[in-house]
Coordinates of C-alpha atoms in Angstrom, one line a residue:
X1 CA -12.1 9.3 -23.0
X2 CA -12.0 5.9 -22.5
X3 CA -13.5 3.7 -25.3
X4 CA -16.6 1.5 -24.3
X5 CA -15.6 -2.3 -23.5
X6 CA -17.3 -4.9 -25.7
X7 CA -17.8 -8.3 -24.1
X8 CA -17.3 -11.8 -25.8
X9 CA -17.5 -15.1 -24.6
X10 CA -15.2 -18.0 -26.0
X11 CA -17.2 -21.3 -26.3
X12 CA -15.1 -24.4 -26.6
X13 CA -15.9 -27.1 -29.4
X14 CA -12.9 -29.2 -29.0
X15 CA -10.7 -29.6 -25.5
X16 CA -8.8 -26.4 -25.3
X17 CA -4.8 -26.3 -24.6
X18 CA -3.2 -23.4 -23.0
X19 CA 0.3 -24.3 -22.5
X20 CA 1.9 -24.5 -18.9
X21 CA 5.4 -23.5 -19.8
X22 CA 6.6 -27.0 -19.8
X23 CA 9.0 -27.9 -22.7
X24 CA 7.2 -29.6 -25.7
X25 CA 8.7 -30.1 -29.3
X26 CA 6.3 -33.0 -30.3
X27 CA 9.3 -35.6 -29.7
X28 CA 8.2 -39.4 -29.1
X29 CA 6.9 -39.8 -25.8
X30 CA 6.4 -36.0 -25.0
X31 CA 3.1 -34.5 -23.5
X32 CA 1.6 -31.1 -23.9
X33 CA -0.3 -29.9 -20.7
X34 CA -2.8 -27.3 -20.4
X35 CA -3.5 -24.5 -17.5
X36 CA -6.9 -24.8 -16.3
X37 CA -7.5 -21.6 -18.0
X38 CA -5.5 -19.1 -19.9
X39 CA -3.4 -16.3 -18.4
X40 CA -4.2 -12.8 -19.1
X41 CA -1.4 -12.1 -21.5
X42 CA -2.5 -15.4 -23.4
X43 CA -6.0 -14.5 -23.7
X44 CA -5.0 -10.9 -24.7
X45 CA -3.0 -12.4 -27.5
X46 CA -5.7 -14.6 -28.6
X47 CA -8.2 -11.8 -28.8
X48 CA -5.6 -9.4 -30.6
X49 CA -4.9 -12.1 -33.2
X50 CA -8.6 -12.5 -33.9
X51 CA -9.0 -8.7 -34.4
X52 CA -6.4 -8.4 -36.7
X53 CA -7.9 -11.1 -39.3
X54 CA -9.7 -10.0 -42.1
X55 CA -13.0 -11.8 -43.4
X56 CA -10.4 -14.3 -45.2
X57 CA -8.8 -15.1 -42.2
X58 CA -5.7 -13.1 -43.3
X59 CA -3.7 -10.5 -40.9
X60 CA -4.0 -7.2 -42.0
X61 CA -3.6 -5.1 -38.6
X62 CA -0.5 -3.0 -38.1
X63 CA 1.1 -5.0 -35.1
X64 CA 1.6 -1.7 -33.1
X65 CA -2.2 -1.2 -33.4
X66 CA -2.7 -4.7 -32.2
X67 CA -0.4 -4.4 -28.9
X68 CA -2.4 -1.3 -28.1
X69 CA -5.7 -3.2 -27.9
X70 CA -6.9 -3.4 -24.3
X71 CA -8.3 -7.0 -23.1
X72 CA -9.6 -7.6 -19.8
X73 CA -10.0 -11.3 -18.5
X74 CA -10.0 -14.2 -18.2
X75 CA -13.6 -14.3 -16.9
X76 CA -15.0 -17.7 -16.5
X77 CA -18.6 -18.1 -16.9
X78 CA -20.3 -21.3 -15.8
X79 CA -23.7 -22.6 -17.6
X80 CA -26.1 -25.3 -16.4
X81 CA -29.9 -25.7 -16.7
X82 CA -30.2 -23.2 -13.9
X83 CA -28.7 -20.4 -16.1
X84 CA -25.6 -18.7 -16.4
X85 CA -23.5 -17.3 -13.6
X86 CA -19.7 -15.8 -13.3
X87 CA -17.0 -18.0 -11.6
X88 CA -14.3 -16.4 -9.7
X89 CA -11.0 -17.8 -8.1
X90 CA -11.5 -18.8 -4.7
X91 CA -10.6 -15.8 -2.4
X92 CA -7.7 -16.5 -0.2
X93 CA -8.9 -15.3 3.0
X94 CA -11.4 -18.0 3.0
X95 CA -10.5 -21.3 4.7
X96 CA -12.6 -24.3 4.2
X97 CA -12.3 -27.1 6.9
X98 CA -12.0 -30.7 5.9
X99 CA -15.7 -31.8 5.5
X100 CA -16.9 -34.4 8.1
X101 CA -17.7 -38.0 6.8
X102 CA -21.1 -37.9 4.8
X103 CA -21.5 -34.1 5.2
X104 CA -23.3 -32.3 2.5
X105 CA -21.9 -29.0 2.7
X106 CA -18.9 -27.1 4.4
X107 CA -18.9 -23.2 6.0
X108 CA -15.7 -21.4 5.2
X109 CA -13.9 -19.5 8.0
X110 CA -12.4 -16.2 7.6
X111 CA -8.8 -15.1 7.8
X112 CA -8.2 -11.7 9.5
X113 CA -5.6 -9.2 10.5
X114 CA -4.1 -10.0 14.0
X115 CA -2.5 -8.0 16.7
X116 CA 1.0 -9.3 17.3
X117 CA 1.7 -9.8 20.9
X118 CA 4.6 -8.1 22.4
X119 CA 7.8 -10.1 21.9
X120 CA 6.4 -12.1 19.1
X121 CA 8.7 -12.9 16.1
X122 CA 6.6 -11.1 13.4
X123 CA 8.4 -8.5 11.6
X124 CA 7.8 -6.1 8.8
X125 CA 5.1 -3.6 8.0
X126 CA 2.3 -6.0 7.4
X127 CA 0.1 -7.7 10.0
X128 CA -0.2 -11.3 10.4
X129 CA -3.4 -13.2 9.3
X130 CA -5.0 -16.0 10.7
X131 CA -8.4 -17.2 11.9
X132 CA -9.4 -15.3 15.0
X133 CA -9.7 -18.4 17.1
X134 CA -7.9 -21.6 16.6
X135 CA -9.7 -24.6 14.9
X136 CA -9.1 -28.1 15.2
X137 CA -10.2 -28.9 11.5
X138 CA -7.4 -29.5 8.8
X139 CA -7.8 -27.5 5.9
X140 CA -9.9 -29.2 2.8
X141 CA -7.5 -30.5 0.2
X142 CA -10.1 -30.6 -2.2
X143 CA -11.5 -27.2 -1.8
X144 CA -13.0 -25.6 -4.9
X145 CA -10.7 -23.6 -6.9
X146 CA -13.5 -21.7 -8.4
X147 CA -16.6 -19.9 -6.6
X148 CA -19.8 -19.1 -7.9
X149 CA -20.8 -15.3 -7.8
X150 CA -23.7 -16.2 -5.7
X151 CA -21.2 -17.7 -3.2
X152 CA -18.7 -14.7 -3.6
X153 CA -21.0 -11.9 -3.3
X154 CA -22.1 -12.6 0.5
X155 CA -18.5 -13.2 1.2
X156 CA -17.5 -9.9 -0.1
X157 CA -20.2 -8.2 1.7
X158 CA -19.5 -9.3 5.3
X159 CA -17.3 -7.2 6.9
X160 CA -16.4 -8.8 10.0
X161 CA -14.5 -11.8 11.3
X162 CA -17.3 -14.0 11.5
X163 CA -18.1 -15.9 8.2
X164 CA -21.5 -14.8 6.8
X165 CA -24.5 -17.3 6.8
X166 CA -22.7 -19.0 3.7
X167 CA -22.2 -22.8 3.1
X168 CA -20.6 -24.4 0.2
X169 CA -22.1 -27.6 -0.9
X170 CA -19.1 -30.5 -0.7
X171 CA -20.2 -31.9 -4.0
X172 CA -19.9 -28.4 -5.9
X173 CA -17.1 -29.7 -8.2
X174 CA -16.5 -26.5 -10.5
X175 CA -13.1 -27.8 -12.1
X176 CA -12.4 -28.1 -15.9
X177 CA -12.1 -31.6 -16.7
X178 CA -8.9 -32.8 -18.5
X179 CA -9.0 -34.9 -21.8
X180 CA -5.8 -36.7 -22.7
X181 CA -5.3 -37.4 -26.4
X182 CA -2.6 -39.5 -28.3
X183 CA -1.3 -38.3 -31.5
X184 CA 0.9 -39.8 -34.3
X185 CA 3.3 -37.8 -36.4
X186 CA 2.4 -37.8 -40.2
X187 CA 5.0 -37.9 -42.8
X188 CA 4.5 -35.1 -45.0
X189 CA 5.9 -36.9 -48.1
X190 CA 3.8 -40.1 -47.8
X191 CA 0.8 -38.9 -45.6
X192 CA 1.3 -42.0 -43.7
X193 CA 2.1 -42.3 -39.8
X194 CA 5.6 -42.0 -38.9
X195 CA 6.6 -45.0 -36.8
X196 CA 7.2 -44.7 -33.2
X197 CA 6.2 -41.0 -33.3
X198 CA 3.6 -40.9 -30.8
X199 CA 2.9 -38.0 -28.3
X200 CA 0.4 -36.9 -25.9
X201 CA -1.7 -33.8 -25.4
X202 CA -3.9 -32.8 -22.3
X203 CA -6.7 -30.4 -23.1
X204 CA -9.4 -28.9 -21.0
X205 CA -13.1 -29.8 -21.8
X206 CA -14.8 -26.5 -20.8
X207 CA -18.0 -28.0 -22.9
X208 CA -18.4 -30.9 -20.6
X209 CA -17.7 -30.1 -17.0
X210 CA -19.1 -32.0 -13.8
X211 CA -22.5 -32.5 -14.0
X212 CA -24.2 -30.6 -16.5
X213 CA -21.7 -27.4 -16.0
X214 CA -20.4 -25.9 -19.2
X215 CA -17.9 -23.1 -18.9
X216 CA -17.0 -20.5 -21.4
X217 CA -14.0 -17.9 -21.3
X218 CA -15.2 -14.4 -21.0
X219 CA -13.2 -11.2 -22.0
X220 CA -13.9 -7.5 -22.4
X221 CA -11.9 -5.6 -25.0
X222 CA -11.9 -1.8 -26.7
X223 CA -11.8 -3.0 -30.1
X224 CA -14.8 -3.3 -32.3
X225 CA -12.8 -5.6 -35.2
X226 CA -13.5 -9.0 -33.4
X227 CA -15.9 -11.2 -35.5
X228 CA -18.2 -13.6 -33.9
X229 CA -18.2 -17.2 -35.3
X230 CA -16.0 -20.3 -35.1
X231 CA -12.3 -19.8 -35.0
X232 CA -9.0 -21.8 -33.9
X233 CA -7.0 -20.8 -30.8
X234 CA -4.4 -22.0 -28.2
X235 CA -2.3 -25.1 -28.4
X236 CA -2.9 -27.3 -31.4
X237 CA -5.2 -24.7 -32.9
X238 CA -8.4 -26.2 -31.3
X239 CA -11.6 -25.1 -32.3
X240 CA -13.9 -22.6 -30.5
X241 CA -16.9 -20.2 -31.0
X242 CA -16.8 -16.4 -30.4
X243 CA -20.4 -15.1 -29.1
X244 CA -20.8 -11.6 -28.2
X245 CA -22.9 -10.4 -25.3
X246 CA -22.7 -9.3 -21.8
X247 CA -21.6 -12.0 -19.3
X248 CA -21.2 -9.9 -16.1
X249 CA -24.8 -9.0 -15.5
X250 CA -25.1 -8.1 -11.7
X251 CA -21.3 -7.9 -11.1
X252 CA -20.8 -4.8 -12.9
X253 CA -20.9 -2.4 -9.9
X254 CA -19.5 -3.0 -6.4
X255 CA -22.4 -4.2 -3.7
X256 CA -23.7 -1.3 -1.3
X257 CA -22.3 -2.9 1.7
X258 CA -18.7 -2.7 -0.1
X259 CA -19.2 0.8 -0.9
X260 CA -20.6 1.6 2.6
X261 CA -17.3 0.1 4.1
X262 CA -15.0 2.1 1.8
X263 CA -16.6 5.2 3.1
X264 CA -15.6 4.3 6.7
X265 CA -12.1 3.9 5.1
X266 CA -11.6 0.0 5.3
X267 CA -12.0 -2.6 2.3
X268 CA -10.6 -5.8 1.2
X269 CA -9.1 -5.8 -2.4
X270 CA -9.5 -9.3 -4.1
X271 CA -7.7 -10.3 -7.5
X272 CA -10.0 -11.9 -9.9
X273 CA -6.8 -12.4 -12.2
X274 CA -3.2 -12.5 -11.5
X275 CA -1.6 -9.2 -10.8
X276 CA 1.8 -7.8 -11.6
X277 CA 3.3 -5.1 -9.6
X278 CA 6.9 -3.6 -9.8
X279 CA 6.9 -4.3 -6.1
X280 CA 6.9 -7.9 -6.6
X281 CA 4.4 -9.4 -4.0
X282 CA 3.9 -5.7 -2.6
X283 CA 1.0 -4.4 -4.2
X284 CA 1.3 -0.8 -2.7
X285 CA 3.2 0.7 -5.8
X286 CA 0.3 -0.2 -7.8
X287 CA -2.1 1.6 -5.4
X288 CA -0.2 4.7 -4.8
X289 CA -1.2 6.9 -2.0
X290 CA -4.9 6.6 -2.0
X291 CA -4.6 3.4 -0.1
X292 CA -2.2 1.6 2.2
X293 CA -2.0 -2.2 2.4
X294 CA -2.1 -3.4 6.0
X295 CA -2.2 -7.0 5.6
X296 CA -2.4 -9.6 2.9
X297 CA -3.3 -13.1 2.0
X298 CA -1.7 -14.8 -1.0
X299 CA -0.3 -17.9 -2.2
X300 CA 2.9 -18.9 -4.1
X301 CA 3.7 -16.3 -7.1
X302 CA 3.1 -17.6 -10.5
X303 CA 5.9 -17.2 -12.8
X304 CA 5.4 -16.5 -16.5
X305 CA 7.2 -15.7 -19.5
X306 CA 5.9 -16.3 -23.3
X307 CA 7.4 -15.6 -26.6
X308 CA 8.0 -11.7 -27.8
X309 CA 6.6 -12.1 -31.5
X310 CA 8.2 -8.7 -32.5
X311 CA 11.7 -9.4 -31.0
X312 CA 11.3 -12.9 -31.9
X313 CA 13.0 -13.9 -28.4
X314 CA 11.6 -15.3 -25.1
X315 CA 9.9 -12.5 -22.9
X316 CA 11.7 -12.0 -19.5
X317 CA 10.4 -13.8 -16.5
X318 CA 7.8 -12.0 -14.4
X319 CA 6.3 -13.1 -10.7
X320 CA 2.6 -12.6 -10.5
X321 CA 0.5 -12.3 -7.4
X322 CA -1.9 -15.2 -8.0
X323 CA -5.5 -14.6 -8.5
X324 CA -7.7 -15.0 -5.5
X325 CA -5.0 -12.9 -3.3
X326 CA -6.7 -10.5 -0.6
X327 CA -5.2 -7.4 0.5
X328 CA -6.7 -5.6 3.6
X329 CA -6.6 -1.7 2.7
X330 CA -7.0 1.6 4.6
X331 CA -8.3 4.2 2.4
X332 CA -7.2 7.9 2.8
X333 CA -9.2 11.1 1.9
X334 CA -12.8 11.8 2.3
X335 CA -15.7 9.4 2.4
X336 CA -16.6 10.5 -1.1
X337 CA -13.0 9.9 -2.3
X338 CA -13.1 6.6 -0.6
X339 CA -16.3 5.4 -2.3
X340 CA -15.1 6.5 -5.4
X341 CA -11.6 4.6 -5.2
X342 CA -13.6 1.5 -5.3
X343 CA -16.2 2.5 -7.9
X344 CA -13.2 3.4 -10.4
X345 CA -11.2 0.1 -9.7
X346 CA -14.1 -2.3 -9.7
X347 CA -13.3 -4.9 -12.4
X348 CA -10.4 -2.8 -13.4
X349 CA -6.8 -3.8 -13.6
X350 CA -4.8 -2.6 -10.6
X351 CA -1.1 -2.3 -11.8
X352 CA 1.6 0.2 -12.1
X353 CA 2.6 -1.2 -15.5
X354 CA 0.7 -0.2 -18.8
X355 CA 1.4 -3.1 -20.6
X356 CA 0.1 -5.6 -17.9
X357 CA -2.9 -3.3 -17.4
X358 CA -3.8 -3.5 -21.4
X359 CA -3.4 -7.4 -20.8
X360 CA -5.9 -7.8 -18.1
X361 CA -3.8 -8.4 -15.2
X362 CA -4.8 -7.5 -11.6
X363 CA -8.4 -7.2 -12.1
X364 CA -9.8 -6.2 -8.7
X365 CA -12.7 -6.9 -6.9
X366 CA -13.6 -5.2 -3.5
X367 CA -15.1 -6.5 -0.2
X368 CA -16.1 -5.0 3.1
X369 CA -13.9 -4.9 6.2
X370 CA -14.4 -3.7 9.5
X371 CA -11.0 -2.4 9.8
X372 CA -10.3 -4.5 13.2
X373 CA -6.8 -5.9 14.1
X374 CA -7.9 -9.0 16.2
X375 CA -6.0 -10.5 19.2
X376 CA -3.8 -13.5 18.5
X377 CA -5.4 -16.5 20.2
X378 CA -3.3 -19.4 21.4

């Protein structure tokens, strides 16, 4: 029986640093840069480290037990004067056109599977994906990388090629701002600054976003050994506060429109976190025989490594499907089987690698799809 998951939010006190993988050794002139938010394996390591510390801050957990802790995340949570709301990576099947000068909002277009005409150069088993009709607008270069759940839900509920009655405010900047800092090396013998030994770090200000937006990092885990309060994490061991409590209220179950679409045999799978599959960019091995990928929209793969603390060596490189990737699925089985397929995998990892599942790779959301392949317009 699966252990119940506990929910935690990490509220930044200092600018947080989650290294982007570039070499950094503190040498004069070097700079440590941060990703906008942590990768799943980074957050899993942070949570396991927190769970393994006793009341005195000393590690007292068996490493094998720590590696067995399941952590799902990251889930970003935005909070302002209007309340708290989950934030998700922008879905890759949403194409936002460049806003007109002075426009206050923009309506996203939807990418859908197309029927390749006879004699086309399309190859492979997957259908091409594009707008159902040509658009004269250029893609918006500054399109928001994060969507509020109140934007994403209607996008997931609409099955057809026409975008739902959804407009995004042009000024809705949900980015997590950077804060550079200059540091000086301290001579341990004298306690004085070492001459010319300057280096820089660029952290992310989760507590001071655009407008009055504050962002925290949410996770779910099956361990009960995490203690609330202030602790250190990430690069430079910056301070943050651990707060227990649900942050996915209203997101815990699939919308009814999505379940109805699943019963008809067609859904979209949207990645809330990057996914690992032994098939590389092919998610089919992680889905098995219950569903068939017939089309997909994804950006460039994310390549990650890391440090293996057990074997004291770098981890092998892994290519990940980026968060926000969308997969158009045809479901098999009965209507009840298809409905259960979505219910069982909602906010759960979709991967064929047990370690990746424990680290929270491939957390899935689902959207409705009408199952149609549209003629390719020219």
